[in-house]
Amino acid sequence: MISELAANEIFVFGSNLAGMHGGGAARLAFRQFGAEWGKGVGLYGRTYAIPTMQGGVNTIKPYVDDFIRFAKEHRELTFLVTRIGCGIAGFRDKDIAPLFADAIDVENVILPRGFVCCLNK
């Protein structure tokens, strides 16, 4: 559970395309870390939104790929990834973790323990 951020840290959470941050990590992102209502993709405040509510895992992958590219371009920031898609969206770690395989060795991307465990199997 992430409750505060250091100066260079970004809270990465699962969102919906409409940016209606009403529950779970999205609600925390909105209330505490500067996510913007109506903005469901990308960097806002000290957050980065990845949509997870629009369909299957294959619809999430392009957004995760964009996020990983963004993180690699912004090495001055540390991205704390929550278990995106594993709450309200209903996926499991084993469903979502493979999407982050290209981030496992990216030093400024901190993945949740469940994702790391799935990727290291």
PDB file of N, CA and C in Angstrom, residues 2-96:
ATOM      1  N   ILE A   2       0.700   2.084  -0.955  1.00  0.00           N
ATOM      2  CA  ILE A   2       1.465   3.322  -1.072  1.00  0.00           C
ATOM      3  C   ILE A   2       0.625   4.444  -0.471  1.00  0.00           C
ATOM      4  N   SER A   3       1.168   5.115   0.532  1.00  0.00           N
ATOM      5  CA  SER A   3       0.413   6.193   1.176  1.00  0.00           C
ATOM      6  C   SER A   3       1.085   7.557   1.040  1.00  0.00           C
ATOM      7  N   GLU A   4       2.354   7.559   0.631  1.00  0.00           N
ATOM      8  CA  GLU A   4       3.053   8.825   0.387  1.00  0.00           C
ATOM      9  C   GLU A   4       4.122   8.596  -0.667  1.00  0.00           C
ATOM     10  N   LEU A   5       4.536   9.694  -1.276  1.00  0.00           N
ATOM     11  CA  LEU A   5       5.525   9.628  -2.344  1.00  0.00           C
ATOM     12  C   LEU A   5       6.702  10.536  -2.028  1.00  0.00           C
ATOM     13  N   ALA A   6       7.897  10.100  -2.392  1.00  0.00           N
ATOM     14  CA  ALA A   6       9.075  10.965  -2.341  1.00  0.00           C
ATOM     15  C   ALA A   6       8.976  11.954  -3.512  1.00  0.00           C
ATOM     16  N   ALA A   7       9.837  12.938  -3.500  1.00  0.00           N
ATOM     17  CA  ALA A   7       9.773  14.030  -4.477  1.00  0.00           C
ATOM     18  C   ALA A   7       9.794  13.553  -5.930  1.00  0.00           C
ATOM     19  N   ASN A   8      10.531  12.507  -6.241  1.00  0.00           N
ATOM     20  CA  ASN A   8      10.663  12.060  -7.630  1.00  0.00           C
ATOM     21  C   ASN A   8       9.800  10.844  -7.966  1.00  0.00           C
ATOM     22  N   GLU A   9       8.903  10.443  -7.078  1.00  0.00           N
ATOM     23  CA  GLU A   9       8.115   9.227  -7.291  1.00  0.00           C
ATOM     24  C   GLU A   9       6.756   9.519  -7.932  1.00  0.00           C
ATOM     25  N   ILE A  10       6.347   8.594  -8.798  1.00  0.00           N
ATOM     26  CA  ILE A  10       5.080   8.671  -9.517  1.00  0.00           C
ATOM     27  C   ILE A  10       4.261   7.426  -9.193  1.00  0.00           C
ATOM     28  N   PHE A  11       3.006   7.617  -8.825  1.00  0.00           N
ATOM     29  CA  PHE A  11       2.062   6.551  -8.492  1.00  0.00           C
ATOM     30  C   PHE A  11       1.407   6.079  -9.785  1.00  0.00           C
ATOM     31  N   VAL A  12       1.635   4.827 -10.163  1.00  0.00           N
ATOM     32  CA  VAL A  12       1.097   4.270 -11.411  1.00  0.00           C
ATOM     33  C   VAL A  12      -0.100   3.392 -11.064  1.00  0.00           C
ATOM     34  N   PHE A  13      -1.245   3.717 -11.638  1.00  0.00           N
ATOM     35  CA  PHE A  13      -2.486   3.046 -11.245  1.00  0.00           C
ATOM     36  C   PHE A  13      -3.331   2.666 -12.454  1.00  0.00           C
ATOM     37  N   GLY A  14      -4.229   1.714 -12.232  1.00  0.00           N
ATOM     38  CA  GLY A  14      -5.177   1.317 -13.251  1.00  0.00           C
ATOM     39  C   GLY A  14      -6.355   2.276 -13.262  1.00  0.00           C
ATOM     40  N   SER A  15      -6.738   2.666 -14.458  1.00  0.00           N
ATOM     41  CA  SER A  15      -7.796   3.662 -14.625  1.00  0.00           C
ATOM     42  C   SER A  15      -8.835   3.137 -15.608  1.00  0.00           C
ATOM     43  N   ASN A  16      -9.712   4.014 -15.997  1.00  0.00           N
ATOM     44  CA  ASN A  16     -10.613   3.744 -17.110  1.00  0.00           C
ATOM     45  C   ASN A  16     -10.432   4.878 -18.110  1.00  0.00           C
ATOM     46  N   LEU A  17     -10.786   4.646 -19.347  1.00  0.00           N
ATOM     47  CA  LEU A  17     -10.533   5.638 -20.389  1.00  0.00           C
ATOM     48  C   LEU A  17     -11.213   6.979 -20.118  1.00  0.00           C
ATOM     49  N   ALA A  18     -12.335   6.945 -19.412  1.00  0.00           N
ATOM     50  CA  ALA A  18     -13.052   8.183 -19.111  1.00  0.00           C
ATOM     51  C   ALA A  18     -12.415   8.967 -17.961  1.00  0.00           C
ATOM     52  N   GLY A  19     -11.479   8.358 -17.256  1.00  0.00           N
ATOM     53  CA  GLY A  19     -10.820   9.043 -16.143  1.00  0.00           C
ATOM     54  C   GLY A  19     -11.741   9.293 -14.963  1.00  0.00           C
ATOM     55  N   MET A  20     -12.661   8.384 -14.737  1.00  0.00           N
ATOM     56  CA  MET A  20     -13.565   8.483 -13.586  1.00  0.00           C
ATOM     57  C   MET A  20     -12.932   7.685 -12.449  1.00  0.00           C
ATOM     58  N   HIS A  21     -12.167   8.368 -11.618  1.00  0.00           N
ATOM     59  CA  HIS A  21     -11.346   7.741 -10.589  1.00  0.00           C
ATOM     60  C   HIS A  21     -12.132   7.540  -9.290  1.00  0.00           C
ATOM     61  N   GLY A  22     -13.140   6.681  -9.350  1.00  0.00           N
ATOM     62  CA  GLY A  22     -14.060   6.530  -8.233  1.00  0.00           C
ATOM     63  C   GLY A  22     -13.732   5.465  -7.211  1.00  0.00           C
ATOM     64  N   GLY A  23     -12.830   4.544  -7.513  1.00  0.00           N
ATOM     65  CA  GLY A  23     -12.569   3.464  -6.565  1.00  0.00           C
ATOM     66  C   GLY A  23     -11.149   2.953  -6.649  1.00  0.00           C
ATOM     67  N   GLY A  24     -10.785   2.165  -5.667  1.00  0.00           N
ATOM     68  CA  GLY A  24      -9.484   1.507  -5.626  1.00  0.00           C
ATOM     69  C   GLY A  24      -8.309   2.477  -5.664  1.00  0.00           C
ATOM     70  N   ALA A  25      -7.247   2.049  -6.340  1.00  0.00           N
ATOM     71  CA  ALA A  25      -6.039   2.865  -6.444  1.00  0.00           C
ATOM     72  C   ALA A  25      -6.308   4.156  -7.216  1.00  0.00           C
ATOM     73  N   ALA A  26      -7.261   4.121  -8.145  1.00  0.00           N
ATOM     74  CA  ALA A  26      -7.592   5.323  -8.914  1.00  0.00           C
ATOM     75  C   ALA A  26      -8.150   6.412  -7.989  1.00  0.00           C
ATOM     76  N   ARG A  27      -8.960   6.019  -7.063  1.00  0.00           N
ATOM     77  CA  ARG A  27      -9.512   6.983  -6.104  1.00  0.00           C
ATOM     78  C   ARG A  27      -8.393   7.602  -5.255  1.00  0.00           C
ATOM     79  N   LEU A  28      -7.473   6.769  -4.790  1.00  0.00           N
ATOM     80  CA  LEU A  28      -6.329   7.269  -4.027  1.00  0.00           C
ATOM     81  C   LEU A  28      -5.495   8.217  -4.887  1.00  0.00           C
ATOM     82  N   ALA A  29      -5.259   7.842  -6.135  1.00  0.00           N
ATOM     83  CA  ALA A  29      -4.497   8.694  -7.051  1.00  0.00           C
ATOM     84  C   ALA A  29      -5.153  10.060  -7.194  1.00  0.00           C
ATOM     85  N   PHE A  30      -6.464  10.075  -7.317  1.00  0.00           N
ATOM     86  CA  PHE A  30      -7.214  11.323  -7.471  1.00  0.00           C
ATOM     87  C   PHE A  30      -7.209  12.144  -6.191  1.00  0.00           C
ATOM     88  N   ARG A  31      -7.493  11.508  -5.086  1.00  0.00           N
ATOM     89  CA  ARG A  31      -7.607  12.228  -3.812  1.00  0.00           C
ATOM     90  C   ARG A  31      -6.271  12.699  -3.245  1.00  0.00           C
ATOM     91  N   GLN A  32      -5.217  11.919  -3.471  1.00  0.00           N
ATOM     92  CA  GLN A  32      -3.972  12.192  -2.764  1.00  0.00           C
ATOM     93  C   GLN A  32      -2.793  12.603  -3.641  1.00  0.00           C
ATOM     94  N   PHE A  33      -2.760  12.157  -4.899  1.00  0.00           N
ATOM     95  CA  PHE A  33      -1.543  12.338  -5.683  1.00  0.00           C
ATOM     96  C   PHE A  33      -1.706  13.149  -6.968  1.00  0.00           C
ATOM     97  N   GLY A  34      -2.869  13.738  -7.198  1.00  0.00           N
ATOM     98  CA  GLY A  34      -3.007  14.669  -8.316  1.00  0.00           C
ATOM     99  C   GLY A  34      -3.537  14.126  -9.617  1.00  0.00           C
ATOM    100  N   ALA A  35      -4.074  12.900  -9.622  1.00  0.00           N
ATOM    101  CA  ALA A  35      -4.734  12.427 -10.846  1.00  0.00           C
ATOM    102  C   ALA A  35      -5.894  13.379 -11.146  1.00  0.00           C
ATOM    103  N   GLU A  36      -6.152  13.590 -12.416  1.00  0.00           N
ATOM    104  CA  GLU A  36      -7.210  14.526 -12.809  1.00  0.00           C
ATOM    105  C   GLU A  36      -8.448  13.777 -13.270  1.00  0.00           C
ATOM    106  N   TRP A  37      -9.589  14.220 -12.782  1.00  0.00           N
ATOM    107  CA  TRP A  37     -10.869  13.659 -13.193  1.00  0.00           C
ATOM    108  C   TRP A  37     -11.036  13.898 -14.688  1.00  0.00           C
ATOM    109  N   GLY A  38     -11.451  12.875 -15.406  1.00  0.00           N
ATOM    110  CA  GLY A  38     -11.646  12.989 -16.845  1.00  0.00           C
ATOM    111  C   GLY A  38     -10.403  12.680 -17.663  1.00  0.00           C
ATOM    112  N   LYS A  39      -9.289  12.389 -17.005  1.00  0.00           N
ATOM    113  CA  LYS A  39      -8.028  12.064 -17.693  1.00  0.00           C
ATOM    114  C   LYS A  39      -7.644  10.632 -17.311  1.00  0.00           C
ATOM    115  N   GLY A  40      -7.845   9.691 -18.222  1.00  0.00           N
ATOM    116  CA  GLY A  40      -7.654   8.274 -17.914  1.00  0.00           C
ATOM    117  C   GLY A  40      -6.386   7.642 -18.437  1.00  0.00           C
ATOM    118  N   VAL A  41      -5.543   8.439 -19.097  1.00  0.00           N
ATOM    119  CA  VAL A  41      -4.309   7.905 -19.675  1.00  0.00           C
ATOM    120  C   VAL A  41      -3.174   8.890 -19.456  1.00  0.00           C
ATOM    121  N   GLY A  42      -2.060   8.410 -18.908  1.00  0.00           N
ATOM    122  CA  GLY A  42      -0.859   9.228 -18.870  1.00  0.00           C
ATOM    123  C   GLY A  42      -0.559   9.904 -17.552  1.00  0.00           C
ATOM    124  N   LEU A  43       0.378  10.859 -17.622  1.00  0.00           N
ATOM    125  CA  LEU A  43       0.937  11.543 -16.461  1.00  0.00           C
ATOM    126  C   LEU A  43       0.101  12.767 -16.090  1.00  0.00           C
ATOM    127  N   TYR A  44      -0.363  12.790 -14.848  1.00  0.00           N
ATOM    128  CA  TYR A  44      -1.091  13.932 -14.283  1.00  0.00           C
ATOM    129  C   TYR A  44      -0.723  14.029 -12.825  1.00  0.00           C
ATOM    130  N   GLY A  45      -0.337  15.225 -12.388  1.00  0.00           N
ATOM    131  CA  GLY A  45       0.105  15.376 -11.011  1.00  0.00           C
ATOM    132  C   GLY A  45       1.288  14.459 -10.773  1.00  0.00           C
ATOM    133  N   ARG A  46       1.203  13.675  -9.725  1.00  0.00           N
ATOM    134  CA  ARG A  46       2.270  12.716  -9.394  1.00  0.00           C
ATOM    135  C   ARG A  46       1.788  11.300  -9.661  1.00  0.00           C
ATOM    136  N   THR A  47       0.988  11.174 -10.722  1.00  0.00           N
ATOM    137  CA  THR A  47       0.404   9.886 -11.085  1.00  0.00           C
ATOM    138  C   THR A  47       0.591   9.604 -12.570  1.00  0.00           C
ATOM    139  N   TYR A  48       0.484   8.321 -12.893  1.00  0.00           N
ATOM    140  CA  TYR A  48       0.447   7.891 -14.289  1.00  0.00           C
ATOM    141  C   TYR A  48      -0.689   6.878 -14.405  1.00  0.00           C
ATOM    142  N   ALA A  49      -1.682   7.183 -15.242  1.00  0.00           N
ATOM    143  CA  ALA A  49      -2.864   6.336 -15.406  1.00  0.00           C
ATOM    144  C   ALA A  49      -2.703   5.387 -16.584  1.00  0.00           C
ATOM    145  N   ILE A  50      -2.993   4.104 -16.329  1.00  0.00           N
ATOM    146  CA  ILE A  50      -3.008   3.078 -17.374  1.00  0.00           C
ATOM    147  C   ILE A  50      -4.415   2.485 -17.408  1.00  0.00           C
ATOM    148  N   PRO A  51      -5.147   2.655 -18.510  1.00  0.00           N
ATOM    149  CA  PRO A  51      -6.508   2.130 -18.585  1.00  0.00           C
ATOM    150  C   PRO A  51      -6.545   0.600 -18.545  1.00  0.00           C
ATOM    151  N   THR A  52      -7.472   0.080 -17.742  1.00  0.00           N
ATOM    152  CA  THR A  52      -7.598  -1.373 -17.581  1.00  0.00           C
ATOM    153  C   THR A  52      -9.038  -1.866 -17.687  1.00  0.00           C
ATOM    154  N   MET A  53      -9.981  -0.969 -17.910  1.00  0.00           N
ATOM    155  CA  MET A  53     -11.396  -1.338 -17.818  1.00  0.00           C
ATOM    156  C   MET A  53     -12.098  -1.459 -19.180  1.00  0.00           C
ATOM    157  N   GLN A  54     -11.361  -1.418 -20.282  1.00  0.00           N
ATOM    158  CA  GLN A  54     -11.986  -1.328 -21.596  1.00  0.00           C
ATOM    159  C   GLN A  54     -12.109  -2.652 -22.330  1.00  0.00           C
ATOM    160  N   GLY A  55     -11.678  -3.745 -21.724  1.00  0.00           N
ATOM    161  CA  GLY A  55     -11.761  -5.041 -22.408  1.00  0.00           C
ATOM    162  C   GLY A  55     -10.775  -6.013 -21.822  1.00  0.00           C
ATOM    163  N   GLY A  56     -10.265  -6.899 -22.645  1.00  0.00           N
ATOM    164  CA  GLY A  56      -9.327  -7.917 -22.196  1.00  0.00           C
ATOM    165  C   GLY A  56      -7.907  -7.402 -22.065  1.00  0.00           C
ATOM    166  N   VAL A  57      -7.027  -8.297 -21.672  1.00  0.00           N
ATOM    167  CA  VAL A  57      -5.623  -7.959 -21.458  1.00  0.00           C
ATOM    168  C   VAL A  57      -5.008  -7.356 -22.724  1.00  0.00           C
ATOM    169  N   ASN A  58      -5.408  -7.849 -23.891  1.00  0.00           N
ATOM    170  CA  ASN A  58      -4.846  -7.332 -25.140  1.00  0.00           C
ATOM    171  C   ASN A  58      -5.151  -5.850 -25.349  1.00  0.00           C
ATOM    172  N   THR A  59      -6.200  -5.330 -24.727  1.00  0.00           N
ATOM    173  CA  THR A  59      -6.513  -3.898 -24.860  1.00  0.00           C
ATOM    174  C   THR A  59      -5.699  -3.044 -23.891  1.00  0.00           C
ATOM    175  N   ILE A  60      -5.105  -3.679 -22.889  1.00  0.00           N
ATOM    176  CA  ILE A  60      -4.283  -2.974 -21.897  1.00  0.00           C
ATOM    177  C   ILE A  60      -2.843  -2.851 -22.384  1.00  0.00           C
ATOM    178  N   LYS A  61      -2.376  -3.842 -23.122  1.00  0.00           N
ATOM    179  CA  LYS A  61      -0.975  -3.924 -23.537  1.00  0.00           C
ATOM    180  C   LYS A  61      -0.448  -2.651 -24.204  1.00  0.00           C
ATOM    181  N   PRO A  62      -1.147  -2.043 -25.159  1.00  0.00           N
ATOM    182  CA  PRO A  62      -0.572  -0.842 -25.787  1.00  0.00           C
ATOM    183  C   PRO A  62      -0.327   0.291 -24.779  1.00  0.00           C
ATOM    184  N   TYR A  63      -1.180   0.392 -23.784  1.00  0.00           N
ATOM    185  CA  TYR A  63      -1.014   1.431 -22.767  1.00  0.00           C
ATOM    186  C   TYR A  63       0.173   1.126 -21.850  1.00  0.00           C
ATOM    187  N   VAL A  64       0.378  -0.150 -21.543  1.00  0.00           N
ATOM    188  CA  VAL A  64       1.545  -0.547 -20.743  1.00  0.00           C
ATOM    189  C   VAL A  64       2.821  -0.301 -21.553  1.00  0.00           C
ATOM    190  N   ASP A  65       2.800  -0.633 -22.827  1.00  0.00           N
ATOM    191  CA  ASP A  65       3.960  -0.378 -23.684  1.00  0.00           C
ATOM    192  C   ASP A  65       4.290   1.114 -23.720  1.00  0.00           C
ATOM    193  N   ASP A  66       3.273   1.954 -23.841  1.00  0.00           N
ATOM    194  CA  ASP A  66       3.487   3.412 -23.820  1.00  0.00           C
ATOM    195  C   ASP A  66       4.083   3.850 -22.488  1.00  0.00           C
ATOM    196  N   PHE A  67       3.566   3.283 -21.401  1.00  0.00           N
ATOM    197  CA  PHE A  67       4.092   3.614 -20.075  1.00  0.00           C
ATOM    198  C   PHE A  67       5.571   3.243 -19.957  1.00  0.00           C
ATOM    199  N   ILE A  68       5.934   2.044 -20.373  1.00  0.00           N
ATOM    200  CA  ILE A  68       7.329   1.599 -20.258  1.00  0.00           C
ATOM    201  C   ILE A  68       8.242   2.513 -21.076  1.00  0.00           C
ATOM    202  N   ARG A  69       7.814   2.864 -22.263  1.00  0.00           N
ATOM    203  CA  ARG A  69       8.574   3.794 -23.106  1.00  0.00           C
ATOM    204  C   ARG A  69       8.751   5.140 -22.391  1.00  0.00           C
ATOM    205  N   PHE A  70       7.671   5.629 -21.808  1.00  0.00           N
ATOM    206  CA  PHE A  70       7.692   6.904 -21.080  1.00  0.00           C
ATOM    207  C   PHE A  70       8.664   6.831 -19.895  1.00  0.00           C
ATOM    208  N   ALA A  71       8.593   5.746 -19.144  1.00  0.00           N
ATOM    209  CA  ALA A  71       9.472   5.583 -17.977  1.00  0.00           C
ATOM    210  C   ALA A  71      10.938   5.565 -18.395  1.00  0.00           C
ATOM    211  N   LYS A  72      11.239   4.904 -19.493  1.00  0.00           N
ATOM    212  CA  LYS A  72      12.625   4.857 -19.979  1.00  0.00           C
ATOM    213  C   LYS A  72      13.118   6.234 -20.407  1.00  0.00           C
ATOM    214  N   GLU A  73      12.209   7.075 -20.874  1.00  0.00           N
ATOM    215  CA  GLU A  73      12.569   8.434 -21.301  1.00  0.00           C
ATOM    216  C   GLU A  73      12.672   9.408 -20.136  1.00  0.00           C
ATOM    217  N   HIS A  74      12.186   9.016 -18.963  1.00  0.00           N
ATOM    218  CA  HIS A  74      12.164   9.892 -17.791  1.00  0.00           C
ATOM    219  C   HIS A  74      12.848   9.208 -16.606  1.00  0.00           C
ATOM    220  N   ARG A  75      14.128   8.960 -16.772  1.00  0.00           N
ATOM    221  CA  ARG A  75      14.922   8.258 -15.754  1.00  0.00           C
ATOM    222  C   ARG A  75      15.042   9.037 -14.449  1.00  0.00           C
ATOM    223  N   GLU A  76      14.741  10.327 -14.475  1.00  0.00           N
ATOM    224  CA  GLU A  76      14.807  11.143 -13.259  1.00  0.00           C
ATOM    225  C   GLU A  76      13.649  10.855 -12.308  1.00  0.00           C
ATOM    226  N   LEU A  77      12.645  10.133 -12.795  1.00  0.00           N
ATOM    227  CA  LEU A  77      11.476   9.780 -11.992  1.00  0.00           C
ATOM    228  C   LEU A  77      11.506   8.294 -11.648  1.00  0.00           C
ATOM    229  N   THR A  78      10.913   7.946 -10.521  1.00  0.00           N
ATOM    230  CA  THR A  78      10.741   6.555 -10.127  1.00  0.00           C
ATOM    231  C   THR A  78       9.252   6.247 -10.147  1.00  0.00           C
ATOM    232  N   PHE A  79       8.880   5.223 -10.876  1.00  0.00           N
ATOM    233  CA  PHE A  79       7.478   4.870 -11.079  1.00  0.00           C
ATOM    234  C   PHE A  79       7.118   3.678 -10.197  1.00  0.00           C
ATOM    235  N   LEU A  80       6.199   3.891  -9.275  1.00  0.00           N
ATOM    236  CA  LEU A  80       5.727   2.857  -8.359  1.00  0.00           C
ATOM    237  C   LEU A  80       4.435   2.274  -8.927  1.00  0.00           C
ATOM    238  N   VAL A  81       4.537   1.110  -9.514  1.00  0.00           N
ATOM    239  CA  VAL A  81       3.403   0.486 -10.199  1.00  0.00           C
ATOM    240  C   VAL A  81       2.553  -0.276  -9.188  1.00  0.00           C
ATOM    241  N   THR A  82       1.272   0.015  -9.162  1.00  0.00           N
ATOM    242  CA  THR A  82       0.333  -0.744  -8.340  1.00  0.00           C
ATOM    243  C   THR A  82      -0.090  -1.994  -9.120  1.00  0.00           C
ATOM    244  N   ARG A  83      -0.889  -2.831  -8.534  1.00  0.00           N
ATOM    245  CA  ARG A  83      -1.374  -4.051  -9.198  1.00  0.00           C
ATOM    246  C   ARG A  83      -2.492  -3.674 -10.172  1.00  0.00           C
ATOM    247  N   ILE A  84      -2.120  -2.914 -11.189  1.00  0.00           N
ATOM    248  CA  ILE A  84      -3.126  -2.418 -12.125  1.00  0.00           C
ATOM    249  C   ILE A  84      -3.948  -3.572 -12.683  1.00  0.00           C
ATOM    250  N   GLY A  85      -5.247  -3.342 -12.791  1.00  0.00           N
ATOM    251  CA  GLY A  85      -6.140  -4.345 -13.354  1.00  0.00           C
ATOM    252  C   GLY A  85      -6.531  -5.471 -12.421  1.00  0.00           C
ATOM    253  N   CYS A  86      -5.922  -5.536 -11.247  1.00  0.00           N
ATOM    254  CA  CYS A  86      -6.150  -6.670 -10.342  1.00  0.00           C
ATOM    255  C   CYS A  86      -7.126  -6.347  -9.214  1.00  0.00           C
ATOM    256  N   GLY A  87      -7.821  -5.265  -9.332  1.00  0.00           N
ATOM    257  CA  GLY A  87      -8.842  -4.904  -8.355  1.00  0.00           C
ATOM    258  C   GLY A  87     -10.194  -4.920  -9.035  1.00  0.00           C
ATOM    259  N   ILE A  88     -10.734  -3.752  -9.246  1.00  0.00           N
ATOM    260  CA  ILE A  88     -12.067  -3.590  -9.835  1.00  0.00           C
ATOM    261  C   ILE A  88     -12.145  -4.199 -11.239  1.00  0.00           C
ATOM    262  N   ALA A  89     -11.074  -4.123 -12.015  1.00  0.00           N
ATOM    263  CA  ALA A  89     -11.080  -4.658 -13.390  1.00  0.00           C
ATOM    264  C   ALA A  89     -11.165  -6.181 -13.419  1.00  0.00           C
ATOM    265  N   GLY A  90     -10.759  -6.855 -12.318  1.00  0.00           N
ATOM    266  CA  GLY A  90     -10.979  -8.282 -12.187  1.00  0.00           C
ATOM    267  C   GLY A  90      -9.912  -9.224 -12.739  1.00  0.00           C
ATOM    268  N   PHE A  91      -8.785  -8.691 -13.152  1.00  0.00           N
ATOM    269  CA  PHE A  91      -7.713  -9.569 -13.629  1.00  0.00           C
ATOM    270  C   PHE A  91      -6.892 -10.083 -12.451  1.00  0.00           C
ATOM    271  N   ARG A  92      -6.022 -11.050 -12.736  1.00  0.00           N
ATOM    272  CA  ARG A  92      -5.116 -11.587 -11.721  1.00  0.00           C
ATOM    273  C   ARG A  92      -3.687 -11.190 -12.077  1.00  0.00           C
ATOM    274  N   ASP A  93      -2.802 -11.289 -11.091  1.00  0.00           N
ATOM    275  CA  ASP A  93      -1.394 -10.948 -11.330  1.00  0.00           C
ATOM    276  C   ASP A  93      -0.855 -11.689 -12.551  1.00  0.00           C
ATOM    277  N   LYS A  94      -1.164 -12.968 -12.658  1.00  0.00           N
ATOM    278  CA  LYS A  94      -0.632 -13.773 -13.766  1.00  0.00           C
ATOM    279  C   LYS A  94      -1.156 -13.317 -15.127  1.00  0.00           C
ATOM    280  N   ASP A  95      -2.283 -12.581 -15.139  1.00  0.00           N
ATOM    281  CA  ASP A  95      -2.823 -12.041 -16.391  1.00  0.00           C
ATOM    282  C   ASP A  95      -2.081 -10.773 -16.815  1.00  0.00           C
ATOM    283  N   ILE A  96      -1.803  -9.916 -15.842  1.00  0.00           N
ATOM    284  CA  ILE A  96      -1.252  -8.588 -16.112  1.00  0.00           C
ATOM    285  C   ILE A  96       0.274  -8.562 -16.098  1.00  0.00           C
TER     286      ILE A  96
END
